[in-house]
Short mmCIF file of C-alpha atoms and ligand atoms in Angstrom, two decimals:
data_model
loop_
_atom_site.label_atom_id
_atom_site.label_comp_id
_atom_site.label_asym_id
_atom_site.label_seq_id
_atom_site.Cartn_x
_atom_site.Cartn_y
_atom_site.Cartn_z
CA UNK A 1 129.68 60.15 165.30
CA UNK A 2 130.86 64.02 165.42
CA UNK A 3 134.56 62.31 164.88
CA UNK A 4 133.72 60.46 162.26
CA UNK A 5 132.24 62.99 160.07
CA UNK A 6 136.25 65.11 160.88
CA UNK A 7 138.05 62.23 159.45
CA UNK A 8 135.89 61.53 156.73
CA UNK A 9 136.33 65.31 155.56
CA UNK A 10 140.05 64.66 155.95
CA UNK A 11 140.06 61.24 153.97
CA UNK A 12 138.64 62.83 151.20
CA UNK A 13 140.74 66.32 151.60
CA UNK A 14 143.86 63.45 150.96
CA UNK A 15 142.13 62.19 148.69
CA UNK A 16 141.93 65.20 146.56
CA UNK A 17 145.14 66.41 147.34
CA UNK A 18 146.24 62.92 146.15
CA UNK A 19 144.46 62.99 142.55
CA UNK A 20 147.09 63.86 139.85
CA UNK A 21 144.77 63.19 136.83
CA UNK A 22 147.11 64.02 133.42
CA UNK A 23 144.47 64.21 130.57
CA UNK A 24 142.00 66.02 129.63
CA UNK A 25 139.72 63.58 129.91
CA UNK A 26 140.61 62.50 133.69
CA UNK A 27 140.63 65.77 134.98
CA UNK A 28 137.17 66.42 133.52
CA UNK A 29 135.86 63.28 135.58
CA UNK A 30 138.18 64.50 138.23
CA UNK A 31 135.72 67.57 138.03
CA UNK A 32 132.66 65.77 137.76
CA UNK A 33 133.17 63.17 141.20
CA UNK A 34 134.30 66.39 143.00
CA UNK A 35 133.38 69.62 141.96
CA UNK A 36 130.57 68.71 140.49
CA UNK A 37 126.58 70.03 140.72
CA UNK A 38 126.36 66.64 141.95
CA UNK A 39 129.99 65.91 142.99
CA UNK A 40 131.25 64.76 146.86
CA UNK A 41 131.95 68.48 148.04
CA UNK A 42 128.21 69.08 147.80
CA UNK A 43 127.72 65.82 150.03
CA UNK A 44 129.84 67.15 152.30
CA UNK A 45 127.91 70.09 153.49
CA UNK A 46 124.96 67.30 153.95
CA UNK A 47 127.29 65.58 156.23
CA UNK A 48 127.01 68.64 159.05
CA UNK A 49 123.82 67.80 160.70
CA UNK A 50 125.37 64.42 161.86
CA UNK A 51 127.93 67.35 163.86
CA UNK A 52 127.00 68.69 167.09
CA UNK A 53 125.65 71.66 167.57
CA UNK A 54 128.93 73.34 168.85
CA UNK A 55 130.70 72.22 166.49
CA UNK A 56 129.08 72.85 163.44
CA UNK A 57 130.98 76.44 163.05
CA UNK A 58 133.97 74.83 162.87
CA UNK A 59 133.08 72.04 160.23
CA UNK A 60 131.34 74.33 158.00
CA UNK A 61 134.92 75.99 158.09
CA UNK A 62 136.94 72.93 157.58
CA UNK A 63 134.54 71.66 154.77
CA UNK A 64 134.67 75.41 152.61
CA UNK A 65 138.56 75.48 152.94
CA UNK A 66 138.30 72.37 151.52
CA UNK A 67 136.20 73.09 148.87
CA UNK A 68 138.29 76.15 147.84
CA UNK A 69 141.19 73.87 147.95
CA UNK A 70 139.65 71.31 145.45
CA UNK A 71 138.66 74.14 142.91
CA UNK A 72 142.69 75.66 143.38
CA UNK A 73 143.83 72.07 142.99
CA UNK A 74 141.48 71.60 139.42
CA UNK A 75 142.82 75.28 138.55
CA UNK A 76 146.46 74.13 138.43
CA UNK A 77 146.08 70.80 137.26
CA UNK A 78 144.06 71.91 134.41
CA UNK A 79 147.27 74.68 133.74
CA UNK A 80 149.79 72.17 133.49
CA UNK A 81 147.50 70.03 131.41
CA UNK A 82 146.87 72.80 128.98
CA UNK A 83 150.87 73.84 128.84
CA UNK A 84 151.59 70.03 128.18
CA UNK A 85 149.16 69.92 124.99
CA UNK A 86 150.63 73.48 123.94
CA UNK A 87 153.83 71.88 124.06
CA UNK A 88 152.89 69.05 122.31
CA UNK A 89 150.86 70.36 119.31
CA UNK A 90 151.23 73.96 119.66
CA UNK A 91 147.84 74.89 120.77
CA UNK A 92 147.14 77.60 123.18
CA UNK A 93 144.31 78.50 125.14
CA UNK A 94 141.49 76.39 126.79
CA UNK A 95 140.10 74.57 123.56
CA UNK A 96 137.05 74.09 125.46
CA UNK A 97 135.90 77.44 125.88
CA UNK A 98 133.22 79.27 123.91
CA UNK A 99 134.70 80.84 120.85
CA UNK A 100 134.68 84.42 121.08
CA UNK A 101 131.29 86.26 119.52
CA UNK A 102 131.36 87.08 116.05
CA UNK A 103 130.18 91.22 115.73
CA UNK A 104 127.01 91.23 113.49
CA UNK A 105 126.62 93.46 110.90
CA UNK A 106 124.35 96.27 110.60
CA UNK A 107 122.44 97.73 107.85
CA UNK A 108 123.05 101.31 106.54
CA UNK A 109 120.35 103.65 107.66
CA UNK A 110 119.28 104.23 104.35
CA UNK A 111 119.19 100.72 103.40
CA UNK A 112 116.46 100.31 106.14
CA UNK A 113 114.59 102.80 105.11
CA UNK A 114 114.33 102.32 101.11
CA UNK A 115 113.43 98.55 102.34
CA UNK A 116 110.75 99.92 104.65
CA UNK A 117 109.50 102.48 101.71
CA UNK A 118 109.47 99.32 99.06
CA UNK A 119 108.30 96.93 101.91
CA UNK A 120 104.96 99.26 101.93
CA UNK A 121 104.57 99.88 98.15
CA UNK A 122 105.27 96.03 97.55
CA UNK A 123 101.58 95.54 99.56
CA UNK A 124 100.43 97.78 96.84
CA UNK A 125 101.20 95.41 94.08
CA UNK A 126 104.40 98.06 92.63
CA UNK A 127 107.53 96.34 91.63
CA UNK A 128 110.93 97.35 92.03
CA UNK A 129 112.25 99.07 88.93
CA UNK A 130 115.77 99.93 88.88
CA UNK A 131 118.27 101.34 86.20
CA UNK A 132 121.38 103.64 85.50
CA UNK A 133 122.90 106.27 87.23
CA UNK A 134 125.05 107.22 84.88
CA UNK A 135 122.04 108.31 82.32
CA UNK A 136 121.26 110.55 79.08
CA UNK A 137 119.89 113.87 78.98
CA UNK A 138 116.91 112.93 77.02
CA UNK A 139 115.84 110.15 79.83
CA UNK A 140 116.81 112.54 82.34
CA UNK A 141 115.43 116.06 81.28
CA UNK A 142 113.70 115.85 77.30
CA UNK A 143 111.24 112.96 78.04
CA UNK A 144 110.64 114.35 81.37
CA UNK A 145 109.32 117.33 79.79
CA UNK A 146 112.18 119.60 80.59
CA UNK A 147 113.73 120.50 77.11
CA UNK A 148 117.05 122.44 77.23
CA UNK A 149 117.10 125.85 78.21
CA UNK A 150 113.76 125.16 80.30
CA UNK A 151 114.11 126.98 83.52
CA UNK A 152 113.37 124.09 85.72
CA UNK A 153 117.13 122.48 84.40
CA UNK A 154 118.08 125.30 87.10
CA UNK A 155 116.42 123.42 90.19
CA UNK A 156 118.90 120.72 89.70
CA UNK A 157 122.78 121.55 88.86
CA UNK A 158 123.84 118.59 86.74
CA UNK A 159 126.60 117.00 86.72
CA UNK A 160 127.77 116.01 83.26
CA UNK A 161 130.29 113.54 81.47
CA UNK A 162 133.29 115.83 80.55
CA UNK A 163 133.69 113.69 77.40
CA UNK A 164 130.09 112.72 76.67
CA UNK A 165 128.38 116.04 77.07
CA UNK A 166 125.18 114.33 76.16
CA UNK A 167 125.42 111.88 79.20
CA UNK A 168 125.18 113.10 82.80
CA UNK A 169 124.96 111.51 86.69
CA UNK A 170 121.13 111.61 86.87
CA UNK A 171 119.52 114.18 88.97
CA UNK A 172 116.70 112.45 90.05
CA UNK A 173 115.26 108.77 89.50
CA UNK A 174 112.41 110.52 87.50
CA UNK A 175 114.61 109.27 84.53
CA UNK A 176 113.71 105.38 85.44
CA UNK A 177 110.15 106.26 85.00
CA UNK A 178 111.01 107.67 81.16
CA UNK A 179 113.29 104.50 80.81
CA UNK A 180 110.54 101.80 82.00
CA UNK A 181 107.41 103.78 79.98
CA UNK A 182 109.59 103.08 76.88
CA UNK A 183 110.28 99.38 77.32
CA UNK A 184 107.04 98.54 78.83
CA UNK A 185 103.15 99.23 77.99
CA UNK A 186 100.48 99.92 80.70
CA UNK A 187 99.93 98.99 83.22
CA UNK A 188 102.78 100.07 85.15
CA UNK A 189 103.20 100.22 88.44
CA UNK A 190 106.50 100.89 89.42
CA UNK A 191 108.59 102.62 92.73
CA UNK A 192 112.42 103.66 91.88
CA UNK A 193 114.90 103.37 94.64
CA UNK A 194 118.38 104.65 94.05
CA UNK A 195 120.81 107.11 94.03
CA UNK A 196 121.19 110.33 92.66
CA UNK A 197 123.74 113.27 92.13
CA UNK A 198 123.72 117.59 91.63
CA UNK A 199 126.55 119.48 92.14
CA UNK A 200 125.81 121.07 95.26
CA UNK A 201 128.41 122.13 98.04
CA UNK A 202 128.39 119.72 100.68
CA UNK A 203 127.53 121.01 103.99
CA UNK A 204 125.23 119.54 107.13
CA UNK A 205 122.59 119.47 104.83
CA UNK A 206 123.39 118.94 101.06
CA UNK A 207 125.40 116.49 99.39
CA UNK A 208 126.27 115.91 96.07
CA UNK A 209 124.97 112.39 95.79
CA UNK A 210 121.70 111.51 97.66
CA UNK A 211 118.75 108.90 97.69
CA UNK A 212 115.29 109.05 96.11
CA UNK A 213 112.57 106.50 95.66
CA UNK A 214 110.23 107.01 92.55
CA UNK A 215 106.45 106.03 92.26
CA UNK A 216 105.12 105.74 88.97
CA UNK A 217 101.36 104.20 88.13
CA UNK A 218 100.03 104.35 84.51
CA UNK A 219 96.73 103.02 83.64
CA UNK A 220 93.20 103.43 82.69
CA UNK A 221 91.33 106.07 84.78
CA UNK A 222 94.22 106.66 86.80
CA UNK A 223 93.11 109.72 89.51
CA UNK A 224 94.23 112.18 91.80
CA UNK A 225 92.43 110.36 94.38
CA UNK A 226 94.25 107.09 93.45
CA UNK A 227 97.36 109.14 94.46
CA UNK A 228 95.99 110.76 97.17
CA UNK A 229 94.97 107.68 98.62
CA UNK A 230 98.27 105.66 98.01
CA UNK A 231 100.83 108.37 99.72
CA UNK A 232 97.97 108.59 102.30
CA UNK A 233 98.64 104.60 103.02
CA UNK A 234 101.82 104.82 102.24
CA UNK A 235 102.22 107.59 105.40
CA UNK A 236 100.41 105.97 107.75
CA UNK A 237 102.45 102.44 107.22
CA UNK A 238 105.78 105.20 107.21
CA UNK A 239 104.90 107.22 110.05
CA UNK A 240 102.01 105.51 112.04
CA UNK A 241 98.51 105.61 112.39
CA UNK A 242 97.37 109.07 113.31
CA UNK A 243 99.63 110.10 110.72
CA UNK A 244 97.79 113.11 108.14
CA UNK A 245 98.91 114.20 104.97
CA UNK A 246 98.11 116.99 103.48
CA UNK A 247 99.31 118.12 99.93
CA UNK A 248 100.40 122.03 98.66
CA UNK A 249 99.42 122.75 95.41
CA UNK A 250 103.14 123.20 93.23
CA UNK A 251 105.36 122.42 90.52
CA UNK A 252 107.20 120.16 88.34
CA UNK A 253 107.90 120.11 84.70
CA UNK A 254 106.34 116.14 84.47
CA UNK A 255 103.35 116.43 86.41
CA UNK A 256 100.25 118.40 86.00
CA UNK A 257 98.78 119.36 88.97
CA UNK A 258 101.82 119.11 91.03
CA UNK A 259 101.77 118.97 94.82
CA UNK A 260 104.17 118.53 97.50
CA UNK A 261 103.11 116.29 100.13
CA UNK A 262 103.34 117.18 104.28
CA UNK A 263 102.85 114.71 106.73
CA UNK A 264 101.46 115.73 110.58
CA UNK A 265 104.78 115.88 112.37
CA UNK A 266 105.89 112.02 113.81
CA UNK A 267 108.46 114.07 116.71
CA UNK A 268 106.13 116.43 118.32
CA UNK A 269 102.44 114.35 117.43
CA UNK A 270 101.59 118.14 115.36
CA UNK A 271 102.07 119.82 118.50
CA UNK A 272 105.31 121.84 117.09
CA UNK A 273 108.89 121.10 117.59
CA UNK A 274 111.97 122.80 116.13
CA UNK A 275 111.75 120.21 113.42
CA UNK A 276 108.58 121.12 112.09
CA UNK A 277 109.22 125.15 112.46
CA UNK A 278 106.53 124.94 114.89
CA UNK A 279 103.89 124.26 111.73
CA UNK A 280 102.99 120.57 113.07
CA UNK A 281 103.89 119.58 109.21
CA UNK A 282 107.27 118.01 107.73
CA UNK A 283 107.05 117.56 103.68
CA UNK A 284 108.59 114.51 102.47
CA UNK A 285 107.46 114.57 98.81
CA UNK A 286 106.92 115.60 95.70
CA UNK A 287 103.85 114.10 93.34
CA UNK A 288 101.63 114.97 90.71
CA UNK A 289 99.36 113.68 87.65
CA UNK A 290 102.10 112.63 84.92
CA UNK A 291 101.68 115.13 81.89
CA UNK A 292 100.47 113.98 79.08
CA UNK A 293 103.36 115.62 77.28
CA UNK A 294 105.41 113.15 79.21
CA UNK A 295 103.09 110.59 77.87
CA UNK A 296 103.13 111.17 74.75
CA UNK A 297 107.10 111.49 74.96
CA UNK A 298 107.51 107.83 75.77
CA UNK A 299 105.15 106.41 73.18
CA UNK A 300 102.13 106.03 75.25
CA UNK A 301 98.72 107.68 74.28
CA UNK A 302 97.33 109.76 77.13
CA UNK A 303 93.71 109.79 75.63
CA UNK A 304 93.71 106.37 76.51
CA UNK A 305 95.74 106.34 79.70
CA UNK A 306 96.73 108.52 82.56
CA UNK A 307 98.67 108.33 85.35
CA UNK A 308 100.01 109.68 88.71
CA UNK A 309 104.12 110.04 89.72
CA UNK A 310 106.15 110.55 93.12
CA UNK A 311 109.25 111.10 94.17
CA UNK A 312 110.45 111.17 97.71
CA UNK A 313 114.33 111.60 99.39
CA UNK A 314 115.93 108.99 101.80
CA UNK A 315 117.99 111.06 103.64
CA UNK A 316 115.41 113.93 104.79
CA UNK A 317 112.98 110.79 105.97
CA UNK A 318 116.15 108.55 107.43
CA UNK A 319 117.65 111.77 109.09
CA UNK A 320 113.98 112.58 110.59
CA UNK A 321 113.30 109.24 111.76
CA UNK A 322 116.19 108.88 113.56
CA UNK A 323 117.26 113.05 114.82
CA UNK A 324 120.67 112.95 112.25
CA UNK A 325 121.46 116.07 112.33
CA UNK A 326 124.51 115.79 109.21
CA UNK A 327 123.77 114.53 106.00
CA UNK A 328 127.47 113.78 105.53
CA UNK A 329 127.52 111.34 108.17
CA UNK A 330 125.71 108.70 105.76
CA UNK A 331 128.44 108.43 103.25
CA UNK A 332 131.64 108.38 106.19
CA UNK A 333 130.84 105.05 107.02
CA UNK A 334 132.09 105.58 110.32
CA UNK A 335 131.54 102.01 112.20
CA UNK A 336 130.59 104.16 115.50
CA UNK A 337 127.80 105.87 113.27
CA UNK A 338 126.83 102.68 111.11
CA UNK A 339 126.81 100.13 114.41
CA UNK A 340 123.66 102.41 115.63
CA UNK A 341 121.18 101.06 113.71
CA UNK A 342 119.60 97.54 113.85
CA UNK A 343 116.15 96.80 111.98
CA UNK A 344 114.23 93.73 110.91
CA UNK A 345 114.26 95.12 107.03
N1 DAH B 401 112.08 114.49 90.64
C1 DAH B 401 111.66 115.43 91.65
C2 DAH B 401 112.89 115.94 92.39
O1 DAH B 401 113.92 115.32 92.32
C3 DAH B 401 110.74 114.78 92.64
C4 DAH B 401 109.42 114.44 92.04
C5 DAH B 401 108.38 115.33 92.09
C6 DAH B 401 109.22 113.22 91.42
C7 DAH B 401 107.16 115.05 91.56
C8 DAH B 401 107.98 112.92 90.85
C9 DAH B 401 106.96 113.85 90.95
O2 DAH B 401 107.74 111.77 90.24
O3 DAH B 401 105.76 113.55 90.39
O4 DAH B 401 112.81 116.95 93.03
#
């Protein structure tokens, strides 16, 4: 019995030896009958309780040699197939094998996070309102209640059009809210996203062109505590939950009252972290009641209608949410930077 199962291992070692399959197609079945999950060498290690018991050690041997020998033997037969084919049409490689993995993409950091800002305002029932960047000073400063030679044309150097000194690179996207209240009558309910440039030396943390995302509602009764409530959803959808806001009584020429708006710090939970100057509060806006004188700029009668304005920056939330520590690092696009950051928006 014991003898038997010794030559039957070396019939089918001959066997193997023997097979000189010379397609692709043979030595794939050559695969399958031997090497297979269901293929003879598996069968063979079935065959070793018909072996007595002392020599068992030695068939188990014999019957992995073999096995390695098979897979060596597929190995070089599959070689000289392949070389044949390259010869023939000039194809190299395995053709069967998986192609290799195409990188994916990612998104800019501050494309995920203008998508996540208009992803929240959208649930409000705002629309996306976008327009130039290269825009006119009355759009820009006049209509936004900042005539020339107001001081507040100081809070933003401007960059203007050498041979167009009446057109500039907007400062803000303010300007989309002067452009939209002109072609469109109230209700409005709009948020801004784009970009925006002032001639600032670029260091870790100023740049000359930057990101902003406007909010702009005009209607009936508009309130404070429409606002108030709207940047207070808006924070908790941003920053989560717990979030609080609270706002800081300030200024802007297009809003009155004006406010800046904190949120309870995200990093530390309040607690105070070198981000937050130990205060518990980061500010990531600006807001206010739009002045009537604004109003009235565009056309639209503020006895009748009233409304509230925002205006936050990308890059202070984006570098926040993610501990950037450069601002420059957003416009090097640097793969090893941009490959970072993967997001569902
Ligand atoms: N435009 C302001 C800036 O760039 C931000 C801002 C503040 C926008 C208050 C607003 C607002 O709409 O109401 O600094």
């Amino acid at each position: 019995m014991a003898e038997d199962v010794f030559q039957k291992l070396a019939d089918l070692q001959r066997e193997i030896e023997g097979a000189q399959p010379e397609t692709a197609e043979a030595l794939e079945a050559f695969r399958i009958k031997y090497l297979g999950s269901k293929g003879l060498l598996k069968e063979v290690f079935r065959w070793i309780k018909d072996v007595p018991p002392e020599k068992k050690r030695d068939f188990g041997k014999q019957a992995n040699a073999l096995k390695q020998a098979a897979q060596a033997h597929y190995e070089a037969l599959k070689s000289r197939i392949e070389a044949g084919r390259e010869r023939e049409t000039g194809l190299k490689g395995d053709l069967s094998a998986p192609g290799p993995p195409i990188p994916l993409g990612a998104r800019h950091p501050l494309a995920i996070v203008t998508n996540r800002i208009i992803h929240i305002f959208t649930k409000l029932g705002f629309a996306i309102a976008e327009d130039r960047e290269i825009e006119d000073d009355w759009h820009n400063f006049t209509a936004m209640n900042t005539p020339e030679n107001h001081p507040a044309r100081d809070m933003q150097d401007t960059y203007y059009l050498r041979d167009f000194p009446e057109m500039l690179l907007r400062t803000h996207t303010s300007s989309v809210q002067a452009r939209t209240m002109t072609r469109q009558k109230p209700p409005i309910r709009i948020i801004a996203p784009g970009r925006v440039y002032r001639n600032e030396t670029i260091s870790a943390r100023a740049h000359a062109q930057f990101h902003q995302v406007e909010g702009l509602y005009v209607d009936k009764n508009v309130s404070f505590a429409d606002l108030k409530q709207t940047l207070f959803f808006f924070a908790r959808e941003m920053y989560g939950e717990k979030t609080r806001i609270r706002l800081r009584p300030s200024y802007f020429p297009f809003t009155e009252p004006s406010a800046e708006m904190d949120v309870s710090c995200f990093i530390c939970d309040a607690k105070g972290c070198n981000i937050c100057k130990y205060t518990g509060w980061v500010e990531i806006l600006g807001c206010g009641m739009v002045d009537p004188a604004v109003l009235e700029n565009v056309g639209i009668d503020p006895d009748e209608y009233s409304g509230f304005a925002f205006g936050m920056g990308i890059e202070r939330q984006a570098m926040l949410l993610y501990k950037i520590n450069d601002i420059r690092l957003f416009f090097e696009n640097d793969a090893r930077f941009l490959k970072q950051f993967t997001s569902a928006f």
